[in-house]
Amino acid sequence: RRRGTLLVALAATLLLSTSVCWRCFDQMTPQRPQPELYGTRKLSSVDSVWQDCELSPASYSETPIRPVLLASYPGSGSQMTRNLMSQMTGLHTESIWSAGTHDRVVAIKTHYPFSGEDEHLELLENRQFDRAILVMRSPLHTIPSFFNQIYEKRHGLPSHTQRGTEEEWIKFRDNPQWGFEHNVNQYELMITHWMEQFSLRNRLLIVTYETLVNEKSGPTQSMRIAEWLQRTEGVEAMNEQFIPCIWDKVVRSRGRLSEAEADGVLTVK
C-alpha cells in the first residue's frame, strides 16, 4: 500500500511540474518544435515539419502483430490518443472487448483495473502483452471529464460534446459509493497497477495528457509514441517530419474532424 502511494505521489509530482511548465508556455510566443534526438534517430529539421497533410481511413495489418496495451483512466484522453496512433501508423486500434482482430491492430485500449476483473481475465486469456503505454492526466481534470462522459451517455448525447450540469456534478461528486473520493482511490489503484506490472523501462511508456495537448511539447510527445509503436515487428510509423501536421489535425483540431478522419492515417498531398 505504501509503495502504491509513493508511486502515485511521484506521478502527481510529474503532473504538477508539467502543469507549472504549461502555465509558463502560455505566457510565451508559440514556436515551432526544435530538433531532438531519440536514441540514434534524429528528428527532421524545423523547416519541413509543418507540411500540409490530409487524413484517410486506417486499416488492419495484413500479417499478425503483437499490439501494445493503451492503459488509462476514463477521461484521460484515450480516444484522442488512439486516433493519433492510427494516424501515425495507418493501423486501427481497438478496445479489449473487440472480437477477433486483436492481432491485426497497433494498440488495444484498456481501463483496467477500473473496468473490473472481467476485463483482467480477457487480457490474460487473449495474449501475453509485451509492452504498454500509460496515459496519465491530473485526476483534478480526469474525474470531471469522466463525469461528463457519464452525463452524455445518460442523456443520449454525442461523446465529448457537452459538460454535465452543476447539479448533477455535485450529486456525482458527493456520492459515497462511486463519487469523487471513490474515483481518486481507483485512480491510485490504476497507476500503481501499471507501474508495477510493466516496471521495466523498456516495457512501459508514460505519456501525460497535459504534455500531449500542449502546443510546445505535443508534436515531440507524438514522436515518442510513434517510435514506441514502431518497435513492434510489423508496424511502421510514418515519416516523422509529418507528425507535427498530424498532431495539429488530430489533437489541436480535435472536435472538428469527421468520423473518417478521426480513425484515419496521414496522406501527404
Coordinates of C-alpha atoms in Angstrom, one line a residue:
R1 CA 0.0 0.0 0.0
R2 CA 2.8 2.4 0.9
R3 CA 4.6 1.6 -2.3
G4 CA 1.5 2.3 -4.3
T5 CA 1.0 5.6 -2.5
L6 CA 4.6 6.5 -3.2
L7 CA 4.2 5.8 -6.9
V8 CA 1.1 7.9 -7.2
A9 CA 2.9 10.7 -5.3
L10 CA 5.7 10.6 -7.8
A11 CA 3.2 10.6 -10.7
A12 CA 1.4 13.6 -9.1
T13 CA 4.7 15.4 -8.8
L14 CA 5.3 14.8 -12.5
L15 CA 1.9 16.1 -13.4
L16 CA 2.3 19.1 -11.1
S17 CA 5.6 20.1 -12.6
T18 CA 4.1 19.6 -16.1
S19 CA 1.2 22.0 -15.3
V20 CA 3.6 24.6 -14.0
C21 CA 5.6 24.5 -17.2
W22 CA 2.4 24.6 -19.2
R23 CA 1.4 27.9 -17.5
C24 CA 4.9 29.2 -18.4
F25 CA 4.3 28.2 -22.0
D26 CA 1.0 30.0 -22.1
Q27 CA 3.0 33.2 -21.4
M28 CA 5.4 32.7 -24.3
T29 CA 5.0 33.2 -28.0
P30 CA 4.3 29.8 -29.7
Q31 CA 7.4 28.5 -31.6
R32 CA 8.0 25.5 -33.8
P33 CA 9.4 22.4 -32.0
Q34 CA 13.2 22.2 -32.1
P35 CA 15.1 19.1 -33.4
E36 CA 15.7 16.5 -30.7
L37 CA 17.3 13.0 -30.5
Y38 CA 15.6 9.7 -29.6
G39 CA 18.4 7.2 -29.4
T40 CA 20.2 7.4 -32.8
R41 CA 17.2 8.8 -34.7
K42 CA 17.3 12.4 -35.5
L43 CA 14.1 14.3 -35.9
S44 CA 13.5 16.2 -39.1
S45 CA 14.5 19.9 -39.4
V46 CA 12.0 22.6 -38.4
D47 CA 11.9 23.9 -41.9
S48 CA 9.9 20.8 -43.1
V49 CA 7.8 19.7 -40.1
W50 CA 4.8 21.9 -40.8
Q51 CA 3.9 20.3 -44.2
D52 CA 0.2 20.2 -45.2
C53 CA -1.5 16.8 -44.8
E54 CA -4.9 15.2 -45.1
L55 CA -6.3 12.0 -43.5
S56 CA -7.7 8.8 -44.9
P57 CA -9.1 5.7 -43.2
A58 CA -6.8 3.3 -41.3
S59 CA -6.7 -0.5 -42.0
Y60 CA -5.9 -3.7 -40.3
S61 CA -2.5 -5.3 -40.5
E62 CA -2.2 -7.9 -43.3
T63 CA 0.0 -10.0 -41.0
P64 CA -0.3 -10.8 -37.3
I65 CA 1.3 -8.4 -34.9
R66 CA 1.6 -8.0 -31.1
P67 CA -0.2 -4.8 -30.2
V68 CA 0.7 -2.7 -27.2
L69 CA -1.7 -2.0 -24.4
L70 CA -3.0 1.5 -24.1
A71 CA -3.9 2.0 -20.5
S72 CA -5.6 5.0 -19.0
Y73 CA -8.3 6.1 -16.5
P74 CA -11.6 7.1 -18.1
G75 CA -11.5 10.8 -19.0
S76 CA -7.7 10.8 -19.7
G77 CA -7.8 11.2 -23.5
S78 CA -7.6 7.6 -24.6
Q79 CA -9.8 8.1 -27.7
M80 CA -7.7 11.1 -28.8
T81 CA -4.5 9.0 -28.3
R82 CA -6.0 6.1 -30.3
N83 CA -6.8 8.4 -33.1
L84 CA -3.3 9.8 -33.1
M85 CA -1.8 6.3 -33.1
S86 CA -3.9 5.3 -36.2
Q87 CA -2.8 8.5 -38.0
M88 CA 0.9 7.8 -37.4
T89 CA 0.9 4.0 -38.3
G90 CA -2.0 3.5 -40.7
L91 CA -3.4 0.8 -38.4
H92 CA -6.6 0.5 -36.4
T93 CA -6.7 0.4 -32.6
E94 CA -9.3 -1.5 -30.6
S95 CA -10.9 -1.9 -27.2
I96 CA -10.1 -5.1 -25.3
W97 CA -13.7 -6.2 -25.9
S98 CA -13.4 -6.0 -29.7
A99 CA -13.7 -9.5 -31.2
G100 CA -11.4 -11.4 -33.4
T101 CA -8.9 -8.8 -34.7
H102 CA -6.6 -8.2 -31.7
D103 CA -3.5 -9.4 -33.7
R104 CA -4.2 -7.0 -36.5
V105 CA -4.2 -3.7 -34.7
V106 CA -1.4 -1.5 -33.3
A107 CA -2.9 -1.0 -29.8
I108 CA -5.6 -2.2 -27.5
K109 CA -7.3 0.1 -25.1
T110 CA -7.9 -0.9 -21.5
H111 CA -9.2 0.9 -18.4
Y112 CA -8.2 -2.0 -16.1
P113 CA -8.3 -2.2 -13.1
F114 CA -11.1 0.4 -13.1
S115 CA -13.0 -1.8 -15.6
G116 CA -13.1 -4.8 -13.3
E117 CA -12.0 -8.4 -13.2
D118 CA -13.8 -9.5 -16.3
E119 CA -11.5 -7.3 -18.4
H120 CA -8.5 -8.6 -16.5
L121 CA -9.5 -12.1 -17.5
E122 CA -9.9 -11.0 -21.0
L123 CA -6.4 -9.5 -21.0
L124 CA -4.9 -12.7 -19.7
E125 CA -6.8 -15.1 -22.0
N126 CA -6.2 -13.2 -25.2
R127 CA -2.4 -12.9 -25.3
Q128 CA 0.7 -12.1 -23.3
F129 CA 1.3 -8.4 -23.9
D130 CA 5.0 -7.3 -24.0
R131 CA 4.6 -3.5 -23.7
A132 CA 2.2 -0.8 -22.7
I133 CA 1.6 2.9 -22.9
L134 CA 0.1 4.6 -19.8
V135 CA -1.7 7.9 -20.5
M136 CA -1.9 9.9 -17.3
R137 CA -3.9 13.1 -16.7
S138 CA -4.3 15.0 -13.5
P139 CA -7.2 13.5 -11.6
L140 CA -8.5 17.0 -10.9
H141 CA -9.4 17.0 -14.6
T142 CA -9.7 13.3 -15.3
I143 CA -12.6 12.7 -12.9
P144 CA -14.8 15.7 -14.1
S145 CA -14.1 14.5 -17.7
F146 CA -15.2 11.0 -16.8
F147 CA -18.4 12.5 -15.2
N148 CA -19.1 14.4 -18.4
Q149 CA -18.9 11.1 -20.3
I150 CA -21.4 9.5 -17.9
Y151 CA -23.7 12.6 -18.3
E152 CA -23.6 12.4 -22.1
K153 CA -24.4 8.6 -22.1
R154 CA -27.2 9.1 -19.6
H155 CA -28.8 11.8 -21.8
G156 CA -28.2 10.2 -25.1
L157 CA -25.7 12.9 -26.2
P158 CA -22.8 12.6 -28.7
S159 CA -19.5 11.9 -26.9
H160 CA -17.3 14.8 -26.0
T161 CA -19.8 17.4 -26.8
Q162 CA -21.3 18.7 -23.6
R163 CA -20.5 19.2 -19.9
G164 CA -22.8 17.9 -17.2
T165 CA -24.9 20.3 -15.2
E166 CA -23.6 21.7 -11.9
E167 CA -26.5 20.0 -10.0
E168 CA -25.7 16.5 -11.4
W169 CA -21.9 17.1 -10.9
I170 CA -22.5 17.7 -7.2
K171 CA -24.6 14.6 -6.9
F172 CA -21.9 12.6 -8.6
R173 CA -19.0 14.2 -6.6
D174 CA -20.6 13.7 -3.2
N175 CA -21.9 10.1 -3.8
P176 CA -20.2 8.0 -1.0
Q177 CA -20.1 4.8 -3.2
W178 CA -18.9 6.0 -6.6
G179 CA -18.2 9.7 -6.3
F180 CA -15.1 11.8 -6.3
E181 CA -13.3 10.1 -3.4
H182 CA -14.0 6.6 -4.8
N183 CA -12.6 7.7 -8.2
V184 CA -9.4 9.1 -6.6
N185 CA -8.8 5.8 -4.9
Q186 CA -9.5 3.9 -8.2
Y187 CA -7.1 6.3 -10.0
E188 CA -4.4 5.5 -7.5
L189 CA -5.0 1.8 -7.9
M190 CA -4.7 2.0 -11.7
I191 CA -1.4 4.0 -11.7
T192 CA 0.1 1.6 -9.1
H193 CA -1.0 -1.5 -11.1
W194 CA 0.5 -0.4 -14.4
M195 CA 3.7 0.8 -13.0
E196 CA 4.2 -2.5 -11.1
Q197 CA 3.1 -4.7 -14.0
F198 CA 5.3 -3.1 -16.5
S199 CA 8.0 -1.8 -14.2
L200 CA 11.0 -2.3 -16.6
R201 CA 11.7 0.8 -18.5
N202 CA 11.7 -0.9 -21.9
R203 CA 8.1 -2.2 -21.3
L204 CA 6.2 0.9 -20.3
L205 CA 6.0 4.3 -21.9
I206 CA 4.4 7.0 -19.8
V207 CA 2.7 9.9 -21.6
T208 CA 0.9 12.8 -19.8
Y209 CA -2.2 14.2 -21.4
E210 CA -1.0 17.7 -20.4
T211 CA 2.2 17.4 -22.5
L212 CA 0.4 15.7 -25.4
V213 CA -2.1 18.5 -25.9
N214 CA 0.4 21.3 -25.3
E215 CA 1.4 23.2 -28.5
K216 CA 5.1 23.3 -27.4
S217 CA 5.5 19.7 -26.4
G218 CA 2.7 17.9 -28.2
P219 CA 4.5 17.1 -31.5
T220 CA 7.6 15.7 -29.8
Q221 CA 5.4 13.6 -27.4
S222 CA 3.7 12.2 -30.5
M223 CA 7.0 11.3 -32.0
R224 CA 7.8 9.4 -28.7
I225 CA 4.6 7.4 -29.2
A226 CA 5.4 6.7 -32.9
E227 CA 8.9 5.5 -32.0
W228 CA 7.5 3.2 -29.3
L229 CA 4.9 1.7 -31.6
Q230 CA 7.4 1.2 -34.4
R231 CA 9.4 -1.2 -32.1
T232 CA 6.6 -3.7 -32.7
E233 CA 7.5 -6.1 -35.5
G234 CA 5.3 -5.4 -38.5
V235 CA 4.5 -1.8 -37.5
E236 CA 5.9 1.1 -39.5
A237 CA 5.3 4.7 -38.4
M238 CA 5.1 7.5 -40.9
N239 CA 8.0 9.7 -41.8
E240 CA 8.5 11.7 -38.6
Q241 CA 8.7 15.1 -40.5
F242 CA 4.9 14.9 -41.0
I243 CA 4.0 14.0 -37.4
P244 CA 3.6 17.7 -36.3
C245 CA 1.0 18.1 -39.0
I246 CA -0.8 15.0 -37.8
W247 CA -0.7 16.2 -34.2
D248 CA -2.1 19.6 -35.4
K249 CA -5.1 17.9 -37.1
V250 CA -5.9 15.2 -34.5
V251 CA -5.0 16.9 -31.2
R252 CA -5.2 20.6 -31.6
S253 CA -8.1 20.5 -34.0
R254 CA -9.9 17.7 -32.2
G255 CA -13.7 18.0 -32.3
R256 CA -13.6 19.4 -35.9
L257 CA -12.8 16.1 -37.6
S258 CA -15.2 13.8 -39.5
E259 CA -15.6 10.2 -38.4
A260 CA -13.4 9.1 -41.3
E261 CA -10.7 11.5 -40.4
A262 CA -10.9 10.6 -36.7
D263 CA -9.7 7.0 -37.4
G264 CA -7.5 7.8 -40.4
V265 CA -3.9 7.9 -41.4
L266 CA -1.9 10.7 -43.0
T267 CA -1.7 11.1 -46.7
V268 CA 0.7 13.7 -47.9
K269 CA -0.6 16.0 -50.7

